[in-house]
Amino acid sequence: MPSNMELRRISATPSPATGVRTAPTVAKMIDTTTCIGCKACEVACQEWNDLFNADIALEAPSEFGSYQTMPDLTANFWNLIRFNEHVEKRPDGSEKFHWLMAKDQCMHCEDPGCLKACPAPGAIVQYTNGVVDFQQEHCIGCEYCVTGCPFDIPRLSKKTKKVYKCTLCTDRLAYGLEPACIKACPTGCLQFGTKEHLVQIANARVEQLKHNGYEKAAIYDPPGVGGTGVIYVLGLGDQPELYGLPNDPHVPWTVSVWKHALKPIGSLLMIGALLGTIIHYVRYGRNEAPGMRKVDREEV
Amino acid sequence: MSQEVMTQSQLATLAREKEDLAVDGLIVRHTAAVRLTHWLVAIFFFLSLFTGFVIFTPFFAGWASVFGGGPMVRTLHPWFALGFTIAILYLYRYWKMKMKKEAGDEEWKDNFGPYIRYESELQNVGKYNAGQKIYFWAVFWGAIAFLASGIVMWFPTVFPYFLRTISYWLHEITFVAFVIGIIYHIYMSTTAMPGTFRAMTRGTVTKDWAKWHHPRWYREVTGEKK
């Protein structure tokens, strides 16, 4: 971790995170309406993170009925343009085919479900700038984060038994550079900046789309996870599921109850049981058979 | 048996294969095979418990270093647990018939309050009292709950999402129940009831102990009327 990146949250760590310096929350904006599916961002991600290797060729089936590079994200493929196929039914009865391009990757939630679920101290951190990052050297490979993530992003590597995902190019941000995918985008549909600034840009773009006939255009910044560090401009904003995005994502309630109710209640019960034996012993002592010889008590 | 006093080694040889046998002032309570199985259960239980605690709460994350670090804990825990399950199955084989409900169990349950206050002097208590039987079956079904949820947690992405979340809850609740159970199991068999622990080491208990804690079993074994 570069020294100028401080921590806002640390997984499985009861003491406060270390960050004291304030930093503006950063974000990526993805304008799905101007994505042309060129996959330059995929290549840039693979190049910068040195992920390109023969494993990917092995993992990707040669044919799966899509123009997508891969059917799904993998432990060494963190950024996938999904070629979602959509048939629009027009009022005159005709049909029109659309590709609803969506850039699938870690959403860098303000309230990360992965971090909440993680039992390994320091394996998942959130920097003060909002980026959620996995620290593989602390990861134990339990995959709790996979269950905690409302977007189904983390992937376990078969080779290392650790989970991986988009780092939002933390190692570039630390030196004042934008993420590799942003740098590579030829249409400007990907933009990087402070979240505050990008929300303004996204809202302006939504207004423009509405004016151009996309009446349902909307920004995707789901409040259920406290907002995300990756925001989308969706042409069909009332149906995010068409883009493969959950309609109203939350940290799964089962994970919250598990971590915030079952664990503390269970811990208290276990401590209570231990205290119970002490109280019982002090109050009632030993149940000793009458006539037991002294030697019986000492023999084990 | 012989009227002569047996040596410790002769007694140990006898306690290896036969139980419910009165010799001098002692009664053989558990054969060597049962004791060994019980110790295997105990060893695998504690290995699973300590590795489990590392994942259960960050307050015990430091224990990971005993097992070679967090990733090793994640790797070893399911194997320890598998050892526990197999040992439990052997214990089940030995005890499933002996842990069946019998006359006197209801009476014991009705006297649970006096029992924990050491005020109960029930005479119709066999080799295992109703509480021991309930504990055995709770452990047996708990082990099955651990195994079922544990397999899902071992390979989580193979299973559908709802099974995963159910398993996390089930494993958690079973874990807490087991920890509470083991605390009282050890407390009652050592500190609270002197003379009990040797049943799991030497396999024998004193006649005084048997007469006091398991009077009907004592009568059955010795042939005494009262």
Short mmCIF file of C-alpha atoms in Angstrom, two decimals:
data_model
loop_
_atom_site.label_atom_id
_atom_site.label_comp_id
_atom_site.label_asym_id
_atom_site.label_seq_id
_atom_site.Cartn_x
_atom_site.Cartn_y
_atom_site.Cartn_z
CA MET A 1 0.00 0.00 0.00
CA PRO A 2 1.49 3.35 -0.97
CA SER A 3 2.08 5.58 2.04
CA ASN A 4 -0.35 8.29 0.95
CA MET A 5 -3.32 5.89 1.00
CA GLU A 6 -4.96 5.77 4.42
CA LEU A 7 -7.64 3.40 5.63
CA ARG A 8 -11.27 4.15 6.43
CA ARG A 9 -12.33 0.56 7.17
CA ILE A 10 -10.45 -2.69 7.88
CA SER A 11 -12.04 -6.14 7.83
CA ALA A 12 -12.33 -8.17 11.06
CA THR A 13 -10.59 -5.51 13.11
CA PRO A 14 -12.38 -4.27 16.24
CA SER A 15 -10.12 -1.22 16.68
CA PRO A 16 -10.56 1.91 14.52
CA ALA A 17 -9.02 2.15 11.05
CA THR A 18 -5.85 4.19 10.73
CA GLY A 19 -6.88 7.03 8.44
CA VAL A 20 -6.89 10.55 9.89
CA ARG A 21 -6.31 12.62 6.76
CA THR A 22 -9.38 13.46 4.76
CA ALA A 23 -9.48 12.64 1.08
CA PRO A 24 -12.22 13.29 -1.45
CA THR A 25 -14.18 10.19 -2.44
CA VAL A 26 -13.18 9.19 -5.94
CA ALA A 27 -15.33 7.45 -8.52
CA LYS A 28 -15.55 6.09 -12.01
CA MET A 29 -18.42 7.07 -14.25
CA ILE A 30 -19.57 4.68 -16.96
CA ASP A 31 -21.84 6.14 -19.61
CA THR A 32 -23.33 2.96 -21.07
CA THR A 33 -24.95 4.92 -23.90
CA THR A 34 -21.62 5.87 -25.44
CA CYS A 35 -19.82 2.57 -24.89
CA ILE A 36 -19.03 0.99 -28.27
CA GLY A 37 -17.84 -2.35 -26.89
CA CYS A 38 -14.28 -1.91 -28.14
CA LYS A 39 -12.86 -3.67 -25.05
CA ALA A 40 -9.90 -1.28 -24.85
CA CYS A 41 -10.55 -1.01 -21.10
CA GLU A 42 -10.35 -4.80 -20.75
CA VAL A 43 -6.97 -4.84 -22.47
CA ALA A 44 -5.70 -1.90 -20.44
CA CYS A 45 -6.76 -3.62 -17.22
CA GLN A 46 -4.99 -6.83 -18.18
CA GLU A 47 -1.88 -4.94 -19.29
CA TRP A 48 -1.52 -2.65 -16.29
CA ASN A 49 -2.23 -5.39 -13.75
CA ASP A 50 -0.04 -7.90 -15.63
CA LEU A 51 -2.92 -10.35 -15.65
CA PHE A 52 -2.64 -11.57 -19.19
CA ASN A 53 -1.62 -15.18 -19.11
CA ALA A 54 -2.44 -18.55 -20.57
CA ASP A 55 -4.93 -19.33 -17.78
CA ILE A 56 -7.42 -16.92 -19.29
CA ALA A 57 -7.32 -18.68 -22.63
CA LEU A 58 -7.95 -21.94 -20.80
CA GLU A 59 -10.79 -20.55 -18.72
CA ALA A 60 -12.58 -18.91 -21.61
CA PRO A 61 -14.61 -21.33 -23.69
CA SER A 62 -14.03 -20.84 -27.41
CA GLU A 63 -17.73 -20.36 -28.09
CA PHE A 64 -20.48 -19.33 -25.71
CA GLY A 65 -22.84 -17.48 -28.00
CA SER A 66 -21.76 -13.93 -27.26
CA TYR A 67 -19.40 -11.19 -28.42
CA GLN A 68 -18.15 -10.88 -24.86
CA THR A 69 -14.50 -11.69 -24.20
CA MET A 70 -15.37 -13.99 -21.31
CA PRO A 71 -18.62 -15.46 -20.02
CA ASP A 72 -17.86 -14.12 -16.55
CA LEU A 73 -15.28 -12.41 -14.37
CA THR A 74 -12.44 -14.61 -13.13
CA ALA A 75 -9.68 -14.29 -10.54
CA ASN A 76 -7.42 -12.84 -13.25
CA PHE A 77 -10.03 -11.03 -15.35
CA TRP A 78 -11.36 -8.11 -13.31
CA ASN A 79 -13.06 -5.94 -15.89
CA LEU A 80 -15.57 -7.37 -18.34
CA ILE A 81 -17.71 -5.51 -20.86
CA ARG A 82 -21.00 -7.36 -20.87
CA PHE A 83 -22.76 -7.39 -24.23
CA ASN A 84 -26.29 -7.56 -22.83
CA GLU A 85 -28.72 -8.27 -25.65
CA HIS A 86 -32.02 -6.42 -25.54
CA VAL A 87 -34.93 -6.41 -27.99
CA GLU A 88 -36.93 -3.22 -27.80
CA LYS A 89 -40.63 -3.55 -28.64
CA ARG A 90 -41.71 -0.34 -30.31
CA PRO A 91 -45.24 1.10 -30.17
CA ASP A 92 -45.77 0.38 -33.92
CA GLY A 93 -45.20 -3.34 -33.27
CA SER A 94 -41.70 -3.50 -34.76
CA GLU A 95 -38.69 -4.72 -32.81
CA LYS A 96 -35.23 -3.24 -32.52
CA PHE A 97 -32.13 -5.01 -31.24
CA HIS A 98 -29.84 -3.20 -28.78
CA TRP A 99 -26.61 -4.05 -27.12
CA LEU A 100 -26.77 -2.71 -23.59
CA MET A 101 -23.07 -2.52 -22.87
CA ALA A 102 -22.19 -2.68 -19.19
CA LYS A 103 -18.76 -2.63 -17.64
CA ASP A 104 -18.80 -5.37 -14.99
CA GLN A 105 -16.28 -4.94 -12.17
CA CYS A 106 -16.06 -4.13 -8.48
CA MET A 107 -18.48 -1.31 -7.63
CA HIS A 108 -16.41 -0.03 -4.67
CA CYS A 109 -19.46 0.30 -2.40
CA GLU A 110 -19.49 2.93 0.31
CA ASP A 111 -20.84 0.15 2.61
CA PRO A 112 -18.96 -2.92 1.32
CA GLY A 113 -20.69 -6.27 1.97
CA CYS A 114 -17.43 -8.13 1.26
CA LEU A 115 -15.61 -6.25 4.01
CA LYS A 116 -18.46 -6.85 6.44
CA ALA A 117 -18.44 -10.61 5.75
CA CYS A 118 -14.63 -11.02 5.82
CA PRO A 119 -13.28 -12.86 8.93
CA ALA A 120 -9.57 -12.25 8.19
CA PRO A 121 -8.12 -9.13 9.84
CA GLY A 122 -6.89 -6.69 7.19
CA ALA A 123 -7.75 -8.84 4.19
CA ILE A 124 -10.24 -6.27 2.88
CA VAL A 125 -9.72 -2.55 3.37
CA GLN A 126 -11.43 0.62 2.29
CA TYR A 127 -9.17 3.60 1.72
CA THR A 128 -10.22 7.08 2.83
CA ASN A 129 -10.88 7.89 -0.84
CA GLY A 130 -13.56 5.18 -0.87
CA VAL A 131 -11.70 2.52 -2.87
CA VAL A 132 -12.28 -1.03 -1.60
CA ASP A 133 -9.20 -3.20 -1.95
CA PHE A 134 -8.27 -6.81 -1.19
CA GLN A 135 -4.96 -7.47 0.59
CA GLN A 136 -4.25 -10.99 -0.59
CA GLU A 137 -1.44 -11.59 1.90
CA HIS A 138 -4.04 -11.48 4.70
CA CYS A 139 -6.73 -13.42 2.80
CA ILE A 140 -7.50 -16.93 4.07
CA GLY A 141 -9.57 -17.97 1.05
CA CYS A 142 -12.85 -18.68 2.86
CA GLU A 143 -14.94 -16.88 0.20
CA TYR A 144 -17.24 -15.23 2.75
CA CYS A 145 -16.81 -12.04 0.68
CA VAL A 146 -18.36 -13.81 -2.32
CA THR A 147 -21.51 -14.29 -0.25
CA GLY A 148 -21.31 -10.78 1.21
CA CYS A 149 -21.02 -9.02 -2.19
CA PRO A 150 -24.40 -7.90 -3.61
CA PHE A 151 -22.83 -7.66 -7.11
CA ASP A 152 -21.14 -11.10 -7.22
CA ILE A 153 -17.67 -9.76 -7.99
CA PRO A 154 -14.90 -11.48 -5.95
CA ARG A 155 -13.37 -14.59 -7.51
CA LEU A 156 -11.16 -17.21 -5.87
CA SER A 157 -7.96 -18.12 -7.66
CA LYS A 158 -7.53 -21.89 -7.92
CA LYS A 159 -3.79 -21.37 -7.91
CA THR A 160 -3.32 -19.13 -4.86
CA LYS A 161 -6.61 -19.81 -2.99
CA LYS A 162 -7.09 -16.06 -2.52
CA VAL A 163 -9.81 -13.78 -3.86
CA TYR A 164 -9.20 -11.08 -6.46
CA LYS A 165 -11.08 -8.20 -8.02
CA CYS A 166 -10.64 -4.70 -9.48
CA THR A 167 -8.37 -2.56 -7.29
CA LEU A 168 -9.53 0.65 -9.00
CA CYS A 169 -5.84 0.85 -9.94
CA THR A 170 -4.90 1.83 -6.41
CA ASP A 171 -1.27 1.63 -7.46
CA ARG A 172 -1.93 4.31 -10.11
CA LEU A 173 -4.17 6.53 -7.96
CA ALA A 174 -1.48 6.72 -5.30
CA TYR A 175 0.75 8.48 -7.84
CA GLY A 176 -1.93 10.78 -9.20
CA LEU A 177 -2.76 8.73 -12.28
CA GLU A 178 -6.24 7.74 -13.42
CA PRO A 179 -7.18 4.04 -13.60
CA ALA A 180 -5.91 2.14 -16.65
CA CYS A 181 -9.41 1.47 -18.05
CA ILE A 182 -10.23 5.21 -18.00
CA LYS A 183 -6.97 6.04 -19.75
CA ALA A 184 -7.73 3.60 -22.56
CA CYS A 185 -11.36 4.55 -23.29
CA PRO A 186 -11.61 6.11 -26.77
CA THR A 187 -15.16 7.51 -26.54
CA GLY A 188 -14.99 9.20 -23.16
CA CYS A 189 -17.74 7.01 -21.82
CA LEU A 190 -15.41 6.23 -18.93
CA GLN A 191 -14.45 9.13 -16.71
CA PHE A 192 -12.62 9.38 -13.43
CA GLY A 193 -12.68 12.09 -10.75
CA THR A 194 -14.15 13.01 -7.43
CA LYS A 195 -17.53 11.42 -6.89
CA GLU A 196 -19.15 14.80 -6.32
CA HIS A 197 -17.93 16.11 -9.67
CA LEU A 198 -18.86 12.93 -11.58
CA VAL A 199 -22.40 12.87 -10.18
CA GLN A 200 -22.84 16.37 -11.64
CA ILE A 201 -21.53 15.23 -15.02
CA ALA A 202 -23.71 12.11 -14.92
CA ASN A 203 -26.82 14.12 -14.06
CA ALA A 204 -26.13 16.54 -16.91
CA ARG A 205 -25.74 13.57 -19.27
CA VAL A 206 -29.03 12.07 -18.02
CA GLU A 207 -30.80 15.38 -18.81
CA GLN A 208 -29.27 15.35 -22.29
CA LEU A 209 -30.42 11.73 -22.88
CA LYS A 210 -33.95 12.54 -21.72
CA HIS A 211 -34.00 15.46 -24.13
CA ASN A 212 -32.83 13.09 -26.91
CA GLY A 213 -35.67 10.61 -26.34
CA TYR A 214 -34.34 8.32 -23.62
CA GLU A 215 -37.14 9.24 -21.25
CA LYS A 216 -36.17 6.65 -18.66
CA ALA A 217 -32.47 7.56 -18.59
CA ALA A 218 -31.10 7.57 -15.05
CA ILE A 219 -27.99 7.50 -12.95
CA TYR A 220 -27.18 4.24 -11.15
CA ASP A 221 -25.68 4.95 -7.72
CA PRO A 222 -27.60 2.50 -5.51
CA PRO A 223 -28.36 3.95 -2.06
CA GLY A 224 -28.84 0.47 -0.54
CA VAL A 225 -25.04 0.09 -0.30
CA GLY A 226 -24.48 3.75 0.59
CA GLY A 227 -23.77 4.64 -3.03
CA THR A 228 -20.98 3.17 -5.13
CA GLY A 229 -17.57 4.26 -6.31
CA VAL A 230 -18.60 3.23 -9.82
CA ILE A 231 -21.65 5.06 -11.14
CA TYR A 232 -23.48 4.32 -14.36
CA VAL A 233 -25.53 6.41 -16.74
CA LEU A 234 -28.18 3.99 -18.02
CA GLY A 235 -30.30 4.70 -21.09
CA LEU A 236 -33.02 2.43 -19.73
CA GLY A 237 -32.55 3.60 -16.15
CA ASP A 238 -35.79 2.11 -14.86
CA GLN A 239 -34.57 -1.41 -15.68
CA PRO A 240 -30.98 -1.79 -14.41
CA GLU A 241 -31.40 -5.57 -14.46
CA LEU A 242 -31.28 -5.41 -18.29
CA TYR A 243 -27.65 -4.33 -17.81
CA GLY A 244 -26.99 -7.15 -15.35
CA LEU A 245 -27.17 -4.75 -12.42
CA PRO A 246 -29.29 -5.54 -9.34
CA ASN A 247 -32.31 -3.26 -9.02
CA ASP A 248 -31.87 -2.37 -5.35
CA PRO A 249 -28.65 -3.94 -3.98
CA HIS A 250 -28.06 -4.16 -0.25
CA VAL A 251 -25.52 -5.85 1.95
CA PRO A 252 -27.40 -9.18 2.32
CA TRP A 253 -29.50 -9.06 5.50
CA THR A 254 -28.45 -12.64 6.25
CA VAL A 255 -24.82 -11.46 6.40
CA SER A 256 -25.70 -8.47 8.60
CA VAL A 257 -27.71 -10.60 11.05
CA TRP A 258 -24.95 -13.22 11.05
CA LYS A 259 -22.23 -10.68 11.81
CA HIS A 260 -24.10 -8.19 13.99
CA ALA A 261 -26.56 -10.44 15.87
CA LEU A 262 -25.60 -14.12 15.84
CA LYS A 263 -21.93 -13.50 16.65
CA PRO A 264 -22.33 -11.06 19.57
CA ILE A 265 -25.28 -12.99 21.07
CA GLY A 266 -23.37 -16.28 20.65
CA SER A 267 -20.26 -14.78 22.26
CA LEU A 268 -22.27 -13.58 25.26
CA LEU A 269 -23.90 -17.00 25.65
CA MET A 270 -20.50 -18.73 25.60
CA ILE A 271 -19.05 -16.32 28.17
CA GLY A 272 -22.25 -16.77 30.20
CA ALA A 273 -21.81 -20.55 30.16
CA LEU A 274 -18.27 -20.18 31.49
CA LEU A 275 -19.44 -17.84 34.25
CA GLY A 276 -22.28 -20.29 34.95
CA THR A 277 -19.85 -23.06 35.91
CA ILE A 278 -18.00 -20.71 38.26
CA ILE A 279 -21.23 -19.54 39.90
CA HIS A 280 -22.42 -23.15 40.20
CA TYR A 281 -19.18 -24.28 41.76
CA VAL A 282 -19.10 -21.43 44.25
CA ARG A 283 -22.75 -22.00 45.20
CA TYR A 284 -22.95 -25.82 45.24
CA GLY A 285 -19.36 -27.09 45.24
CA ARG A 286 -18.66 -30.71 44.41
CA ASN A 287 -21.01 -33.62 44.16
CA GLU A 288 -18.89 -36.17 45.92
CA ALA A 289 -19.97 -39.75 46.49
CA PRO A 290 -20.18 -40.47 50.22
CA GLY A 291 -17.46 -42.75 51.47
CA MET A 292 -15.07 -41.90 48.64
CA ARG A 293 -11.58 -42.59 49.74
CA LYS A 294 -9.15 -39.73 49.60
CA VAL A 295 -7.08 -41.66 47.08
CA ASP A 296 -10.06 -41.77 44.66
CA ARG A 297 -10.10 -38.01 44.51
CA GLU A 298 -6.45 -37.83 43.64
CA GLU A 299 -6.33 -40.61 41.12
CA VAL A 300 -7.15 -39.71 37.60
CA MET B 1 -13.75 -62.79 39.98
CA SER B 2 -10.80 -63.77 42.04
CA GLN B 3 -10.85 -62.84 45.69
CA GLU B 4 -7.24 -61.77 45.56
CA VAL B 5 -6.56 -58.08 45.09
CA MET B 6 -5.62 -57.45 41.47
CA THR B 7 -2.60 -55.44 40.50
CA GLN B 8 -3.10 -52.23 38.54
CA SER B 9 -1.71 -53.81 35.39
CA GLN B 10 -4.00 -56.83 35.66
CA LEU B 11 -6.92 -54.46 36.07
CA ALA B 12 -5.83 -52.42 33.09
CA THR B 13 -5.70 -55.55 30.97
CA LEU B 14 -9.20 -56.48 32.08
CA ALA B 15 -10.58 -52.98 31.42
CA ARG B 16 -9.29 -53.17 27.88
CA GLU B 17 -12.03 -55.41 26.60
CA LYS B 18 -14.75 -55.85 29.18
CA GLU B 19 -16.98 -53.28 30.81
CA ASP B 20 -19.72 -53.30 33.47
CA LEU B 21 -17.51 -55.58 35.53
CA ALA B 22 -16.92 -55.21 39.27
CA VAL B 23 -13.42 -55.96 40.52
CA ASP B 24 -12.43 -55.31 44.11
CA GLY B 25 -13.49 -51.76 44.91
CA LEU B 26 -13.73 -50.77 41.25
CA ILE B 27 -16.10 -51.17 38.34
CA VAL B 28 -14.98 -51.10 34.71
CA ARG B 29 -17.13 -48.44 33.03
CA HIS B 30 -15.63 -48.11 29.52
CA THR B 31 -13.58 -50.48 27.40
CA ALA B 32 -10.34 -49.28 25.90
CA ALA B 33 -11.95 -49.01 22.45
CA VAL B 34 -14.67 -46.68 23.72
CA ARG B 35 -12.14 -44.58 25.62
CA LEU B 36 -9.86 -44.32 22.61
CA THR B 37 -12.78 -43.31 20.39
CA HIS B 38 -13.88 -40.71 22.90
CA TRP B 39 -10.33 -39.29 23.00
CA LEU B 40 -10.24 -39.14 19.21
CA VAL B 41 -13.53 -37.22 19.31
CA ALA B 42 -12.03 -34.90 21.92
CA ILE B 43 -8.77 -34.29 20.03
CA PHE B 44 -10.45 -33.60 16.69
CA PHE B 45 -13.10 -31.51 18.46
CA PHE B 46 -10.52 -29.24 20.04
CA LEU B 47 -8.48 -28.95 16.84
CA SER B 48 -11.67 -27.96 15.00
CA LEU B 49 -12.67 -25.66 17.86
CA PHE B 50 -9.42 -23.74 17.98
CA THR B 51 -9.21 -23.37 14.20
CA GLY B 52 -12.91 -22.46 14.19
CA PHE B 53 -12.41 -19.74 16.80
CA VAL B 54 -9.87 -18.04 14.53
CA ILE B 55 -12.55 -17.66 11.85
CA PHE B 56 -15.38 -17.06 14.35
CA THR B 57 -13.96 -13.89 15.84
CA PRO B 58 -10.99 -11.59 15.18
CA PHE B 59 -10.33 -11.55 18.94
CA PHE B 60 -8.82 -15.04 18.49
CA ALA B 61 -7.15 -14.33 15.13
CA GLY B 62 -3.77 -14.64 16.86
CA TRP B 63 -4.34 -18.37 17.38
CA ALA B 64 -3.94 -18.76 13.62
CA SER B 65 -0.16 -18.66 14.06
CA VAL B 66 -0.33 -21.88 16.12
CA PHE B 67 -1.63 -23.67 13.02
CA GLY B 68 0.66 -21.96 10.52
CA GLY B 69 -1.39 -18.86 9.68
CA GLY B 70 -4.89 -17.96 8.49
CA PRO B 71 -4.77 -19.79 5.14
CA MET B 72 -3.58 -22.97 6.90
CA VAL B 73 -6.45 -22.62 9.38
CA ARG B 74 -8.88 -22.45 6.46
CA THR B 75 -7.24 -25.50 4.89
CA LEU B 76 -6.96 -27.60 8.06
CA HIS B 77 -10.30 -26.85 9.76
CA PRO B 78 -12.44 -28.98 7.40
CA TRP B 79 -10.04 -31.93 7.70
CA PHE B 80 -10.00 -31.76 11.51
CA ALA B 81 -13.78 -31.57 11.36
CA LEU B 82 -13.93 -34.61 9.10
CA GLY B 83 -11.84 -36.51 11.67
CA PHE B 84 -14.31 -35.40 14.33
CA THR B 85 -17.25 -36.62 12.27
CA ILE B 86 -15.72 -40.05 11.67
CA ALA B 87 -14.82 -40.43 15.37
CA ILE B 88 -18.38 -39.44 16.30
CA LEU B 89 -19.72 -42.14 13.98
CA TYR B 90 -17.64 -44.74 15.83
CA LEU B 91 -18.92 -43.45 19.16
CA TYR B 92 -22.43 -43.68 17.74
CA ARG B 93 -21.77 -47.32 16.88
CA TYR B 94 -20.73 -48.06 20.48
CA TRP B 95 -23.38 -46.04 22.23
CA LYS B 96 -26.53 -45.90 20.07
CA MET B 97 -28.10 -48.86 21.91
CA LYS B 98 -26.93 -47.76 25.35
CA MET B 99 -28.28 -44.26 24.90
CA LYS B 100 -31.84 -45.45 24.30
CA LYS B 101 -34.65 -44.17 26.45
CA GLU B 102 -35.47 -46.34 29.47
CA ALA B 103 -37.54 -46.35 32.63
CA GLY B 104 -36.34 -43.73 35.05
CA ASP B 105 -35.38 -41.17 32.39
CA GLU B 106 -38.60 -39.18 32.78
CA GLU B 107 -38.18 -39.19 36.52
CA TRP B 108 -34.61 -37.90 36.09
CA LYS B 109 -35.79 -35.08 33.82
CA ASP B 110 -38.48 -34.09 36.35
CA ASN B 111 -35.75 -33.91 38.98
CA PHE B 112 -33.36 -31.77 36.93
CA GLY B 113 -33.55 -28.86 39.40
CA PRO B 114 -32.70 -30.98 42.44
CA TYR B 115 -30.02 -32.75 40.34
CA ILE B 116 -28.04 -29.60 39.66
CA ARG B 117 -28.45 -28.57 43.32
CA TYR B 118 -27.10 -32.02 44.33
CA GLU B 119 -30.36 -32.74 46.17
CA SER B 120 -31.56 -35.59 43.97
CA GLU B 121 -31.20 -39.13 45.31
CA LEU B 122 -32.99 -41.06 42.57
CA GLN B 123 -32.41 -44.81 42.76
CA ASN B 124 -33.59 -45.71 39.25
CA VAL B 125 -30.60 -44.27 37.35
CA GLY B 126 -28.84 -46.66 34.97
CA LYS B 127 -25.36 -46.55 33.45
CA TYR B 128 -26.21 -43.27 31.70
CA ASN B 129 -28.67 -40.81 33.15
CA ALA B 130 -31.19 -39.00 30.96
CA GLY B 131 -29.01 -35.89 30.83
CA GLN B 132 -26.07 -37.88 29.43
CA LYS B 133 -28.33 -39.42 26.83
CA ILE B 134 -29.70 -36.04 25.78
CA TYR B 135 -26.13 -34.74 25.57
CA PHE B 136 -25.05 -37.68 23.40
CA TRP B 137 -27.91 -37.24 20.94
CA ALA B 138 -27.43 -33.48 20.87
CA VAL B 139 -23.77 -34.03 19.97
CA PHE B 140 -24.70 -36.60 17.33
CA TRP B 141 -27.26 -34.38 15.57
CA GLY B 142 -25.05 -31.35 16.10
CA ALA B 143 -22.22 -33.18 14.32
CA ILE B 144 -24.55 -33.83 11.40
CA ALA B 145 -25.56 -30.15 11.30
CA PHE B 146 -21.85 -29.21 11.39
CA LEU B 147 -21.06 -31.64 8.58
CA ALA B 148 -23.94 -30.57 6.31
CA SER B 149 -23.27 -26.84 6.72
CA GLY B 150 -19.52 -27.40 6.74
CA ILE B 151 -19.46 -29.08 3.35
CA VAL B 152 -21.28 -26.07 1.88
CA MET B 153 -18.78 -23.71 3.54
CA TRP B 154 -15.86 -25.83 2.34
CA PHE B 155 -16.86 -25.31 -1.30
CA PRO B 156 -19.23 -22.33 -1.12
CA THR B 157 -19.45 -21.37 -4.77
CA VAL B 158 -20.53 -24.86 -5.78
CA PHE B 159 -23.78 -24.37 -3.85
CA PRO B 160 -26.66 -21.95 -4.46
CA TYR B 161 -26.68 -18.67 -2.58
CA PHE B 162 -29.51 -19.44 -0.14
CA LEU B 163 -27.84 -22.72 0.94
CA ARG B 164 -24.67 -20.77 1.69
CA THR B 165 -26.38 -18.25 3.92
CA ILE B 166 -28.37 -20.98 5.71
CA SER B 167 -25.13 -22.87 6.28
CA TYR B 168 -23.34 -19.86 7.77
CA TRP B 169 -26.18 -19.45 10.27
CA LEU B 170 -26.47 -23.15 11.05
CA HIS B 171 -22.71 -23.54 11.54
CA GLU B 172 -22.66 -20.48 13.81
CA ILE B 173 -25.58 -21.61 15.99
CA THR B 174 -24.24 -25.17 16.24
CA PHE B 175 -20.82 -23.80 17.17
CA VAL B 176 -22.21 -21.75 20.05
CA ALA B 177 -24.27 -24.74 21.26
CA PHE B 178 -21.19 -27.00 21.15
CA VAL B 179 -19.02 -24.53 23.08
CA ILE B 180 -21.66 -24.22 25.80
CA GLY B 181 -22.03 -28.01 25.79
CA ILE B 182 -18.31 -28.73 26.10
CA ILE B 183 -17.90 -26.24 28.96
CA TYR B 184 -20.51 -28.08 31.06
CA HIS B 185 -19.37 -31.51 29.85
CA ILE B 186 -15.83 -30.91 31.12
CA TYR B 187 -16.96 -29.07 34.27
CA MET B 188 -19.29 -31.91 35.30
CA SER B 189 -16.86 -34.70 34.51
CA THR B 190 -13.93 -33.17 36.38
CA THR B 191 -14.36 -30.41 38.95
CA ALA B 192 -18.03 -30.85 39.82
CA MET B 193 -18.01 -34.63 40.19
CA PRO B 194 -14.76 -36.03 41.51
CA GLY B 195 -14.01 -39.60 40.52
CA THR B 196 -15.66 -39.25 37.09
CA PHE B 197 -12.72 -38.38 34.86
CA ARG B 198 -10.89 -41.68 35.52
CA ALA B 199 -13.68 -43.43 33.61
CA MET B 200 -12.14 -41.92 30.48
CA THR B 201 -8.51 -42.52 31.44
CA ARG B 202 -8.30 -45.85 33.28
CA GLY B 203 -11.79 -46.91 32.36
CA THR B 204 -12.73 -47.71 35.94
CA VAL B 205 -14.77 -45.94 38.61
CA THR B 206 -15.03 -46.74 42.31
CA LYS B 207 -18.00 -48.65 43.64
CA ASP B 208 -18.80 -45.68 45.87
CA TRP B 209 -18.96 -43.44 42.83
CA ALA B 210 -21.17 -45.85 40.90
CA LYS B 211 -23.54 -46.36 43.84
CA TRP B 212 -23.92 -42.60 44.24
CA HIS B 213 -24.24 -41.43 40.63
CA HIS B 214 -25.67 -44.50 38.85
CA PRO B 215 -27.36 -46.65 41.53
CA ARG B 216 -29.30 -48.99 39.24
CA TRP B 217 -26.22 -49.66 37.13
CA TYR B 218 -24.32 -50.37 40.37
CA ARG B 219 -26.97 -52.89 41.43
CA GLU B 220 -26.97 -54.54 37.99
CA VAL B 221 -23.20 -54.87 37.92
CA THR B 222 -22.63 -56.00 41.48
CA GLY B 223 -25.83 -57.95 42.01
CA GLU B 224 -26.41 -56.14 45.29
CA LYS B 225 -30.03 -55.47 46.23
CA LYS B 226 -29.56 -51.99 47.56
#
